[in-house]
């Protein structure tokens, strides 16, 4: 089932887009948890990490490569950042369209609460 992220992909609702190509979109999180909080998503609708298939391997790899590119462009690559993908209820997933959070700009605690 489509989510709000499909509406963002289709430009039906606005988002602060930081990167876009044919397969990937990245935009600033509406509720930032760090000075830099960006979501990197595939345009393909994949609800959760559990739904990733072998055929999606390159696409999922591109999420990491896009995150790396954004970190460099926004100049927090050397200082550091965290990549997170939440899955289902215990993981804290609220939007069922896989997305990689990029969090940066402050010291992040570990382990997560
Ligand atoms: P998660 O909890 O891992 O499913 O993260 C979903 C994130 O999506 C959450 O941090 C808030 C963000 N989000 C939800 N709706 C919108 C929206 O309409 N626009 C933007 N930019 N972010 C959204």
Short mmCIF file of C-alpha atoms and ligand atoms in Angstrom, two decimals:
data_model
loop_
_atom_site.label_atom_id
_atom_site.label_comp_id
_atom_site.label_asym_id
_atom_site.label_seq_id
_atom_site.Cartn_x
_atom_site.Cartn_y
_atom_site.Cartn_z
CA UNK A 1 0.00 0.00 0.00
CA UNK A 2 1.28 3.45 -0.89
CA UNK A 3 2.37 5.84 1.84
CA UNK A 4 3.01 9.54 2.25
CA UNK A 5 6.46 8.92 0.74
CA UNK A 6 4.86 8.01 -2.60
CA UNK A 7 3.12 11.39 -2.53
CA UNK A 8 6.51 13.02 -1.91
CA UNK A 9 8.05 11.05 -4.81
CA UNK A 10 5.20 12.13 -7.07
CA UNK A 11 5.54 15.75 -5.85
CA UNK A 12 1.96 15.74 -4.63
CA UNK A 13 3.18 17.03 -1.29
CA UNK A 14 6.28 19.17 -0.78
CA UNK A 15 9.53 18.06 0.79
CA UNK A 16 12.97 19.59 1.17
CA UNK A 17 14.69 17.39 -1.42
CA UNK A 18 18.46 17.10 -1.21
CA UNK A 19 19.04 14.43 -3.87
CA UNK A 20 17.06 12.80 -6.67
CA UNK A 21 17.72 10.42 -9.53
CA UNK A 22 15.64 7.86 -11.42
CA UNK A 23 15.60 5.38 -8.55
CA UNK A 24 16.36 7.28 -5.35
CA UNK A 25 15.00 10.32 -3.52
CA UNK A 26 16.46 11.96 -0.42
CA UNK A 27 14.74 14.69 1.59
CA UNK A 28 14.91 16.27 5.01
CA UNK A 29 12.92 14.58 7.78
CA UNK A 30 9.90 16.58 8.90
CA UNK A 31 10.74 15.84 12.54
CA UNK A 32 14.53 16.09 12.75
CA UNK A 33 16.25 14.19 15.55
CA UNK A 34 19.65 15.75 14.85
CA UNK A 35 20.89 18.96 13.19
CA UNK A 36 21.08 16.98 9.95
CA UNK A 37 18.32 14.38 9.48
CA UNK A 38 17.73 13.18 5.95
CA UNK A 39 15.73 10.24 4.64
CA UNK A 40 17.03 8.28 1.65
CA UNK A 41 14.36 6.19 -0.05
CA UNK A 42 14.00 4.07 -3.15
CA UNK A 43 11.26 5.25 -5.50
CA UNK A 44 10.17 1.62 -5.68
CA UNK A 45 7.59 0.85 -3.00
CA UNK A 46 9.13 -1.68 -0.62
CA UNK A 47 7.19 -1.64 2.67
CA UNK A 48 9.79 -2.96 5.12
CA UNK A 49 13.29 -4.42 5.21
CA UNK A 50 11.54 -7.81 5.43
CA UNK A 51 10.20 -7.23 1.91
CA UNK A 52 13.58 -6.60 0.25
CA UNK A 53 14.21 -9.27 -2.40
CA UNK A 54 17.40 -10.49 -4.05
CA UNK A 55 16.51 -8.45 -7.13
CA UNK A 56 16.59 -5.30 -4.98
CA UNK A 57 20.22 -5.81 -3.92
CA UNK A 58 21.67 -3.16 -6.23
CA UNK A 59 18.89 -0.71 -5.41
CA UNK A 60 19.46 -1.15 -1.67
CA UNK A 61 23.20 -0.75 -2.23
CA UNK A 62 22.45 2.56 -3.92
CA UNK A 63 20.80 3.80 -0.72
CA UNK A 64 24.20 3.50 0.97
CA UNK A 65 26.05 5.09 -1.94
CA UNK A 66 23.56 7.98 -1.94
CA UNK A 67 23.96 8.44 1.82
CA UNK A 68 27.72 8.55 1.37
CA UNK A 69 27.38 11.14 -1.40
CA UNK A 70 25.06 13.34 0.68
CA UNK A 71 27.38 13.12 3.69
CA UNK A 72 30.22 14.38 1.56
CA UNK A 73 28.19 17.12 -0.12
CA UNK A 74 26.86 18.39 3.20
CA UNK A 75 30.37 18.09 4.67
CA UNK A 76 29.66 15.88 7.66
CA UNK A 77 31.37 12.81 6.20
CA UNK A 78 34.59 13.23 8.15
CA UNK A 79 32.98 14.23 11.43
CA UNK A 80 30.61 11.29 11.20
CA UNK A 81 27.01 10.25 10.95
CA UNK A 82 24.64 7.38 11.60
CA UNK A 83 22.57 5.38 9.11
CA UNK A 84 19.43 3.73 10.48
CA UNK A 85 16.65 1.64 8.96
CA UNK A 86 13.80 0.87 11.34
CA UNK A 87 11.72 -2.25 10.72
CA UNK A 88 8.19 -2.80 11.99
CA UNK A 89 6.82 -2.08 15.44
CA UNK A 90 9.74 -2.87 17.72
CA UNK A 91 12.11 -1.14 15.32
CA UNK A 92 10.01 2.00 15.51
CA UNK A 93 8.99 2.07 11.84
CA UNK A 94 6.08 4.44 11.25
CA UNK A 95 6.09 4.77 7.45
CA UNK A 96 5.86 1.51 5.51
CA UNK A 97 8.16 2.48 2.66
CA UNK A 98 11.76 1.59 3.42
CA UNK A 99 13.93 4.56 4.24
CA UNK A 100 17.43 5.07 5.48
CA UNK A 101 17.78 7.80 8.10
CA UNK A 102 20.98 9.84 7.92
CA UNK A 103 21.60 11.50 11.29
CA UNK A 104 24.47 13.91 11.77
CA UNK A 105 25.58 17.16 13.32
CA UNK A 106 25.81 16.09 16.96
CA UNK A 107 27.29 13.29 19.04
CA UNK A 108 24.77 10.45 18.90
CA UNK A 109 24.37 8.16 21.88
CA UNK A 110 24.81 4.41 21.77
CA UNK A 111 23.04 2.13 22.43
CA UNK A 112 19.77 3.72 21.28
CA UNK A 113 17.15 4.06 24.01
P1 LIG B 1 10.39 5.73 10.81
O1 LIG B 1 9.92 6.02 12.20
O2 LIG B 1 11.74 5.02 10.78
O3 LIG B 1 9.34 5.02 9.98
O4 LIG B 1 10.65 7.14 10.15
C1 LIG B 1 9.71 7.84 9.43
C2 LIG B 1 10.19 9.26 9.35
O5 LIG B 1 9.47 9.93 8.33
C3 LIG B 1 9.98 10.07 10.62
O6 LIG B 1 11.26 10.42 11.16
C4 LIG B 1 9.22 11.29 10.19
C5 LIG B 1 9.31 11.26 8.69
N1 LIG B 1 8.15 11.73 8.00
C6 LIG B 1 6.89 11.27 8.14
N2 LIG B 1 6.05 11.94 7.34
C7 LIG B 1 6.82 12.84 6.67
C8 LIG B 1 6.52 13.82 5.68
O7 LIG B 1 5.39 14.01 5.24
N3 LIG B 1 7.56 14.55 5.23
C9 LIG B 1 8.83 14.37 5.67
N4 LIG B 1 9.79 15.16 5.15
N5 LIG B 1 9.14 13.46 6.59
C10 LIG B 1 8.14 12.71 7.08
#
